[in-house]
mmCIF file with all atom_site columns, C-alpha atoms in Angstrom:
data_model
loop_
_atom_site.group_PDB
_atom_site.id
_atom_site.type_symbol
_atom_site.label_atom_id
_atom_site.label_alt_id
_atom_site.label_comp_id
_atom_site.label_asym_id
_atom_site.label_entity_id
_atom_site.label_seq_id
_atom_site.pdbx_PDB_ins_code
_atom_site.Cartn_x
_atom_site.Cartn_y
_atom_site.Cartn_z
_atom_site.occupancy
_atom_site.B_iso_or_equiv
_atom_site.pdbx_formal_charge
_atom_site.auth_seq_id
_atom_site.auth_comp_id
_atom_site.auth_asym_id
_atom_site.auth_atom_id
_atom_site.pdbx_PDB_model_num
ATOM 1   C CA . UNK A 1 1   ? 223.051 123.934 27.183 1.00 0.00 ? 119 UNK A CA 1
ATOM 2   C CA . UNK A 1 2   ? 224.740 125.745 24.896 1.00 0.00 ? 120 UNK A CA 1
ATOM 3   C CA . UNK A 1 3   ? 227.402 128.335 25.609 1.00 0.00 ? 121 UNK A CA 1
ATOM 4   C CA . UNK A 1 4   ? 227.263 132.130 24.254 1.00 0.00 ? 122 UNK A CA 1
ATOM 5   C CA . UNK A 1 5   ? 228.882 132.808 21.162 1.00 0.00 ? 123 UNK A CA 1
ATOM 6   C CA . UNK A 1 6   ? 229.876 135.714 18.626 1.00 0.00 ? 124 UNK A CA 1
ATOM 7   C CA . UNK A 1 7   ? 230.614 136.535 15.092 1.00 0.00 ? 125 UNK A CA 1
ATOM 8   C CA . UNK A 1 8   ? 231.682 139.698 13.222 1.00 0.00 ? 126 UNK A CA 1
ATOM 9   C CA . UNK A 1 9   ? 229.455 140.878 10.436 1.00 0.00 ? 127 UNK A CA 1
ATOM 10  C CA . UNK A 1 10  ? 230.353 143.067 7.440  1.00 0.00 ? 128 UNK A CA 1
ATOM 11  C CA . UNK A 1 11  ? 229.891 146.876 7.998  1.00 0.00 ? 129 UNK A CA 1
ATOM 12  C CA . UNK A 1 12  ? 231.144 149.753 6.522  1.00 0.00 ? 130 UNK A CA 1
ATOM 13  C CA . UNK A 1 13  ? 233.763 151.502 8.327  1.00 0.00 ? 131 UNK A CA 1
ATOM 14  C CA . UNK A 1 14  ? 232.773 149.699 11.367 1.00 0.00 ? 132 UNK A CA 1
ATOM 15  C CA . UNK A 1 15  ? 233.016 146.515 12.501 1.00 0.00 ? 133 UNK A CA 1
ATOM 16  C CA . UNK A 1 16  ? 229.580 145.179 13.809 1.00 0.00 ? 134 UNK A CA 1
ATOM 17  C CA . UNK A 1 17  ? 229.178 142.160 16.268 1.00 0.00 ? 135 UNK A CA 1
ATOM 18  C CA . UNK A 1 18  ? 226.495 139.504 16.758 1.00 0.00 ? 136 UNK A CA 1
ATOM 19  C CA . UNK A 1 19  ? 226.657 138.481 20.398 1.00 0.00 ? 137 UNK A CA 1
ATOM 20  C CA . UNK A 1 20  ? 224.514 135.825 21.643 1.00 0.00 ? 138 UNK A CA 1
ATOM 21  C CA . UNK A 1 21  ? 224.282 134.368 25.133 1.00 0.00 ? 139 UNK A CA 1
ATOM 22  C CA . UNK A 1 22  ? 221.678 132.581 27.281 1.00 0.00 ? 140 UNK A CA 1
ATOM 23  C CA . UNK A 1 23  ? 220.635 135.292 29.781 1.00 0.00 ? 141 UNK A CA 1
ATOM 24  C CA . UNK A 1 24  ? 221.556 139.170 29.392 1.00 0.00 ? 142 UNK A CA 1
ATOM 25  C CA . UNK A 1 25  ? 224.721 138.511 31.754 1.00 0.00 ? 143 UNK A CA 1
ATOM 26  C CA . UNK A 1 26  ? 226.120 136.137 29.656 1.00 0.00 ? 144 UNK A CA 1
ATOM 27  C CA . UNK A 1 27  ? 225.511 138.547 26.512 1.00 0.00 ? 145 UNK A CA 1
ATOM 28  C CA . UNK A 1 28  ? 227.222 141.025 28.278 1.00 0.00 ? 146 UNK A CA 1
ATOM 29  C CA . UNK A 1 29  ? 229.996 138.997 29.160 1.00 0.00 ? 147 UNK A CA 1
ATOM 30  C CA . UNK A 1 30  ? 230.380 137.947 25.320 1.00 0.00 ? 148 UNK A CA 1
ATOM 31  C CA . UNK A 1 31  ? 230.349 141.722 24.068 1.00 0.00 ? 149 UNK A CA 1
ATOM 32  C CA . UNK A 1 32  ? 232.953 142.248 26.074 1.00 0.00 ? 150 UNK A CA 1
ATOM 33  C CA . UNK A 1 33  ? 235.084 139.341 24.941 1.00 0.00 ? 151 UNK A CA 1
ATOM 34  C CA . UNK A 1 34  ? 234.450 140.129 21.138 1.00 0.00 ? 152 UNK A CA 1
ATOM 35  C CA . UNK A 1 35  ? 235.470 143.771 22.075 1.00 0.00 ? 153 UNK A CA 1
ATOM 36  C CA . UNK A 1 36  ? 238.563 142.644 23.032 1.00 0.00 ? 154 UNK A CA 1
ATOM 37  C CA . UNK A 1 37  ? 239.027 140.267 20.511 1.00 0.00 ? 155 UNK A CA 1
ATOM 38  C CA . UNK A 1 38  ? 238.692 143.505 17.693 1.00 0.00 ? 156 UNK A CA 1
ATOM 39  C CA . UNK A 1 39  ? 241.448 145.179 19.827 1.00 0.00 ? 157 UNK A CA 1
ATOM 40  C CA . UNK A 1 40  ? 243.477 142.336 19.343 1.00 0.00 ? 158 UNK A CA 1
ATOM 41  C CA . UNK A 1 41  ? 242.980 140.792 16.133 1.00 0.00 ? 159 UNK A CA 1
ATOM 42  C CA . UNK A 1 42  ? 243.011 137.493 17.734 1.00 0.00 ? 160 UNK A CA 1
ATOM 43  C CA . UNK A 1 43  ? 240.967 134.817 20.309 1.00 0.00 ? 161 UNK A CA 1
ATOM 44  C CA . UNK A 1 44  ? 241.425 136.836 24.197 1.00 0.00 ? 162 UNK A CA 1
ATOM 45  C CA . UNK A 1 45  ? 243.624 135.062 25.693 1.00 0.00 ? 163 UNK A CA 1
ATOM 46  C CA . UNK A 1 46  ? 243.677 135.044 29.992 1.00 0.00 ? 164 UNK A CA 1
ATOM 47  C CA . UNK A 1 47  ? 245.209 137.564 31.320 1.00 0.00 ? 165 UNK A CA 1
ATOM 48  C CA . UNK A 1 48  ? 248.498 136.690 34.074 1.00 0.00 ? 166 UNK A CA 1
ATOM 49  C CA . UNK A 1 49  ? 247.166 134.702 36.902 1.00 0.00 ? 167 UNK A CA 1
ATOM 50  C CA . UNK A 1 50  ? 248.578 137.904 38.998 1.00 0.00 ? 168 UNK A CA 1
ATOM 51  C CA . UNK A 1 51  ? 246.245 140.673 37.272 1.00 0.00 ? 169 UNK A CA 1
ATOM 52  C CA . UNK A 1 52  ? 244.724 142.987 39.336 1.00 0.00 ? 170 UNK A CA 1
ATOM 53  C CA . UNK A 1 53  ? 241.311 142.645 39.080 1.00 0.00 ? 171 UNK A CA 1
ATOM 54  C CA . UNK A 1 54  ? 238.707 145.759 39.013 1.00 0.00 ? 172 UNK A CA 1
ATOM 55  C CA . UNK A 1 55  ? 235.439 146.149 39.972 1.00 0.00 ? 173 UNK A CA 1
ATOM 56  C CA . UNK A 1 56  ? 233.009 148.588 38.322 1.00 0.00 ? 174 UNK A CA 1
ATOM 57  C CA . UNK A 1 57  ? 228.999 149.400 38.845 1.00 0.00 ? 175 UNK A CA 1
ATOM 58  C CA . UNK A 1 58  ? 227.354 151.384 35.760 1.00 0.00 ? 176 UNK A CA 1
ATOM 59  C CA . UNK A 1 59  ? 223.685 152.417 36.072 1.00 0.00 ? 177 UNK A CA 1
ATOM 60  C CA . UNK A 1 60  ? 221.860 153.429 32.424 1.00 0.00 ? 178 UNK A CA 1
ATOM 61  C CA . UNK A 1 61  ? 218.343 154.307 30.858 1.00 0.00 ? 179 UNK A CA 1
ATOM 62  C CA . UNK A 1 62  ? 217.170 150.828 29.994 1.00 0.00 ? 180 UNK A CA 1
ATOM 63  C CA . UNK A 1 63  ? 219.542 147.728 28.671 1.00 0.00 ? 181 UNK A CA 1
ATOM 64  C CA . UNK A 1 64  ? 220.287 148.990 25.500 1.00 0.00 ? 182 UNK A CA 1
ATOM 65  C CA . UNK A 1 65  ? 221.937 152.109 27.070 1.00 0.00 ? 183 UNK A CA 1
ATOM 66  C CA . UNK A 1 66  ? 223.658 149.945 29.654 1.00 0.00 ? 184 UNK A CA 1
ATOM 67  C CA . UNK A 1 67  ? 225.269 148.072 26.817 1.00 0.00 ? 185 UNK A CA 1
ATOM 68  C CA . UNK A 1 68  ? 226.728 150.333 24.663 1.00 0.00 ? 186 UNK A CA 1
ATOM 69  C CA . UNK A 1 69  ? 228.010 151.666 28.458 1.00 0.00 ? 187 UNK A CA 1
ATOM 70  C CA . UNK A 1 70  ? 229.529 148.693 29.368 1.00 0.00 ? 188 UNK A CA 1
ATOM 71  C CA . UNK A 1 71  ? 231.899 148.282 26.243 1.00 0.00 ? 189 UNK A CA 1
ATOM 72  C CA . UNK A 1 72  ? 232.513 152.189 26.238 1.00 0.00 ? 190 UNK A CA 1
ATOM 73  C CA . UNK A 1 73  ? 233.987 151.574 30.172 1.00 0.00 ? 191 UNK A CA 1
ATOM 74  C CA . UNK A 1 74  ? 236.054 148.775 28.753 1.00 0.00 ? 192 UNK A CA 1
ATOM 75  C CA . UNK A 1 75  ? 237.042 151.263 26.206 1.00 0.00 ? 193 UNK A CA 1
ATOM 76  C CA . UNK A 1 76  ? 238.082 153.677 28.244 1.00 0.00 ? 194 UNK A CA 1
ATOM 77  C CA . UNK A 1 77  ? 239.874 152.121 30.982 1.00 0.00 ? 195 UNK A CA 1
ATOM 78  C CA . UNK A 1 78  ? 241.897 150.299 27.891 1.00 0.00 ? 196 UNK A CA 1
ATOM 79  C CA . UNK A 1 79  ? 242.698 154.084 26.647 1.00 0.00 ? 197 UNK A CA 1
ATOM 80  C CA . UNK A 1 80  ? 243.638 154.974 30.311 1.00 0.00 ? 198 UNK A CA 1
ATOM 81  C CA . UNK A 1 81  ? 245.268 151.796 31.485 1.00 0.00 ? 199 UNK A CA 1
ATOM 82  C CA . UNK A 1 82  ? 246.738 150.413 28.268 1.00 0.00 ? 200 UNK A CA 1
ATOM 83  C CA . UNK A 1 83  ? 245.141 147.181 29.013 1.00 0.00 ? 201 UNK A CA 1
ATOM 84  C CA . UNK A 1 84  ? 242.516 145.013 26.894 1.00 0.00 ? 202 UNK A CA 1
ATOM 85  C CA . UNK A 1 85  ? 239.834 143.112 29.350 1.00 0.00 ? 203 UNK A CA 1
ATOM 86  C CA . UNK A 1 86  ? 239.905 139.426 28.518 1.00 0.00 ? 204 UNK A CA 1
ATOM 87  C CA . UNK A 1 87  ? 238.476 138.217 31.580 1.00 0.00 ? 205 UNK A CA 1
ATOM 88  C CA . UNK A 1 88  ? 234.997 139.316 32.630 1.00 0.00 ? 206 UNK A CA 1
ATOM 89  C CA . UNK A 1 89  ? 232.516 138.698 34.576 1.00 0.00 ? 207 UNK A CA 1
ATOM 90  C CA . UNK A 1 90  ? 228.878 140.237 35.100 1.00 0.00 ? 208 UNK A CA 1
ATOM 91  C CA . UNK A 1 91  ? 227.942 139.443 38.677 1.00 0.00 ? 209 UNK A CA 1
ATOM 92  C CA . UNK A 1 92  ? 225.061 141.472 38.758 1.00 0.00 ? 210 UNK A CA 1
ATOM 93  C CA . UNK A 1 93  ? 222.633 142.674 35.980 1.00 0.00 ? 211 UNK A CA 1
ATOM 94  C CA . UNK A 1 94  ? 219.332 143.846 36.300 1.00 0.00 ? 212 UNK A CA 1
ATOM 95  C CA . UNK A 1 95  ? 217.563 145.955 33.484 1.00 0.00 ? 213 UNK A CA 1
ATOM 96  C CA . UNK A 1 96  ? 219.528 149.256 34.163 1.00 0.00 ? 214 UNK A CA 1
ATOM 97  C CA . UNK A 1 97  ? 222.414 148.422 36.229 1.00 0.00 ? 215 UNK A CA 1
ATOM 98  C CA . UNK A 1 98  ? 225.500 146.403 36.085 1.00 0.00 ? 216 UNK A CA 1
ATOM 99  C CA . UNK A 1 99  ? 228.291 145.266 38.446 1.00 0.00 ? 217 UNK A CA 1
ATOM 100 C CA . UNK A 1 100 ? 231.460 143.176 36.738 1.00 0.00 ? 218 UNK A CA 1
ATOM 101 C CA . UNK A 1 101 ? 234.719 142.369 37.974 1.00 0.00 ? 219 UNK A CA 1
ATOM 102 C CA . UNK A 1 102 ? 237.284 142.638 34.927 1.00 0.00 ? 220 UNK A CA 1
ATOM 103 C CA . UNK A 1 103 ? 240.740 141.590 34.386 1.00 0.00 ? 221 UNK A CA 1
ATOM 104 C CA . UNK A 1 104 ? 243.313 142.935 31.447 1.00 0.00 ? 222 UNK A CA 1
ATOM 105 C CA . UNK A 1 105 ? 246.922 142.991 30.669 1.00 0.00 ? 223 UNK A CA 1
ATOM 106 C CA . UNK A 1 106 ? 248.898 145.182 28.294 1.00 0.00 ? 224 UNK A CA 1
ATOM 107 C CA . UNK A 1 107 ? 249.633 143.365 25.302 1.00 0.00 ? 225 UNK A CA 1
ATOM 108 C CA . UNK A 1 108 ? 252.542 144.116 22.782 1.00 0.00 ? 226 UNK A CA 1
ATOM 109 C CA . UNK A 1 109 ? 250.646 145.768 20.235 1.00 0.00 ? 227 UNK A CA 1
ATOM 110 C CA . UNK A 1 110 ? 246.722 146.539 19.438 1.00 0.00 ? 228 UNK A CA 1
ATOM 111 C CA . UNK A 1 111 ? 245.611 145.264 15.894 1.00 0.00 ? 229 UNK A CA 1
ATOM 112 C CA . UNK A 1 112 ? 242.221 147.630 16.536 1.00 0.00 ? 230 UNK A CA 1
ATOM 113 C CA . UNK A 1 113 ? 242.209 151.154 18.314 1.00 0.00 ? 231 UNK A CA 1
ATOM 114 C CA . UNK A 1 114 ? 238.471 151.289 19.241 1.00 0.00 ? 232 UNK A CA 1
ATOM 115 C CA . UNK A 1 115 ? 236.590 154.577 19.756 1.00 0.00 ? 233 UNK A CA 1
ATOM 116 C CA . UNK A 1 116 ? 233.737 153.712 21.252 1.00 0.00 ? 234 UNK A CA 1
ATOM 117 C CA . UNK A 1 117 ? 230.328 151.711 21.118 1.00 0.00 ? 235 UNK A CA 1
ATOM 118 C CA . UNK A 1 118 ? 227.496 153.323 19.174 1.00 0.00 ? 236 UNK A CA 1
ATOM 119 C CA . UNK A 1 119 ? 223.520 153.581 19.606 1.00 0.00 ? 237 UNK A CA 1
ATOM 120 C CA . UNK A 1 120 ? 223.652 153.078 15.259 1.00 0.00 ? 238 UNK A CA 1
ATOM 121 C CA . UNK A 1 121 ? 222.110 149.917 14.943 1.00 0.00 ? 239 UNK A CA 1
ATOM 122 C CA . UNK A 1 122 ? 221.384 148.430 18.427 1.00 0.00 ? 240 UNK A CA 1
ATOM 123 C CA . UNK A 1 123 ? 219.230 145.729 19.274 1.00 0.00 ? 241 UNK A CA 1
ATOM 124 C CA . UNK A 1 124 ? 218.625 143.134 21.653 1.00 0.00 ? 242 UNK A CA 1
ATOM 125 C CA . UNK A 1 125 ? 215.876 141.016 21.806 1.00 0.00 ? 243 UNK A CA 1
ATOM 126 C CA . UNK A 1 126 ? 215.082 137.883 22.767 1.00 0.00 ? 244 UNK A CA 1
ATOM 127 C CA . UNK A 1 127 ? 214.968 134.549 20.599 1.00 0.00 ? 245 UNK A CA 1
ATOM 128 C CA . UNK A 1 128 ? 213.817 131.292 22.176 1.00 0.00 ? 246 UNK A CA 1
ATOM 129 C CA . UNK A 1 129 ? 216.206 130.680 25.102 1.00 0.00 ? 247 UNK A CA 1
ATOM 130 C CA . UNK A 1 130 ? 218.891 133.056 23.988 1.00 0.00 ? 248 UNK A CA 1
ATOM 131 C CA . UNK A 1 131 ? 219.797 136.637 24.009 1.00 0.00 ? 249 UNK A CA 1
ATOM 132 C CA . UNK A 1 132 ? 220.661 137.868 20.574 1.00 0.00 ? 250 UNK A CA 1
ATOM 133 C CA . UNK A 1 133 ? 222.459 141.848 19.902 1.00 0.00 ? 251 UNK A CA 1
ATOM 134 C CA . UNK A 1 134 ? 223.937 143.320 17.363 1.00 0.00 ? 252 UNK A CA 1
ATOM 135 C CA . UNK A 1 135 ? 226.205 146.472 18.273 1.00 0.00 ? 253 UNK A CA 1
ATOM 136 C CA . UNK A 1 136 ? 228.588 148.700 15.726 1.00 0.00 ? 254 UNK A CA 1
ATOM 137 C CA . UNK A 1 137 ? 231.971 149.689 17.104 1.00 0.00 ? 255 UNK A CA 1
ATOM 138 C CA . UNK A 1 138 ? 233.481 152.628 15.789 1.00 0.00 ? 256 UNK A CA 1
ATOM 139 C CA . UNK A 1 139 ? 237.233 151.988 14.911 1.00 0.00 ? 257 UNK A CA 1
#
């Protein structure tokens, strides 16, 4: 089986991501890697073996809400702890609620200063045996 993936697309003043994965934790898990990756300008690398992990539980409307929450808690514990998340994992997501454990370090300098996931734009839906959303960051 195929692993989840992601690409940037072409947007005006915003960068907008096509995340794909096989099961809405997976998709999750991918947004949150391509977030970082627009922060950094580069592939996420692992964080230190010795990074403290975090845990953190976010309830929402419906999935689509619960999305755009997800990446705007990585967004603002990156503001707060001057770290970008490269290691996450979704342990637990139902249709409006999420637990992850996350893992970040502080890197030298961020290509990307995001603002914040938006609602302009968002889908998810369901293709064959994948996941498929597309998201717009504001930067």
């Amino acid at each position: 089986m195929e692993t989840g993936t992601w690409q940037f697309e072409p947007h005006t003043s915003e960068v907008r991501i096509r995340v794909e994965g096989t099961d809405l934790a997976e998709l999750f898990e991918e947004a949150g890697y391509a977030l970082a990756e627009v922060m950094l300008g580069e592939s996420p690398p692992e964080p230190p073996s010795g990074a403290e992990e975090e845990h953190l539980t976010l309830e929402a409307a419906d999935t689509e809400a619960l999305l755009v929450d997800w990446l705007n808690e990585l967004i603002s514990r990156s503001d707060m702890k001057k770290r970008v998340y490269t290691h996450v994992v979704v342990d637990t997501l139902a249709e409006r609620k999420l637990h992850a454990r996350i893992r970040g370090f502080t890197p030298e300098v961020l290509k990307t200063a995001v603002k914040a996931a938006t609602f302009h734009g968002l889908e998810i839906r369901e293709h064959e045996d994948r996941f498929i959303a597309f998201i717009v960051l504001d930067v």
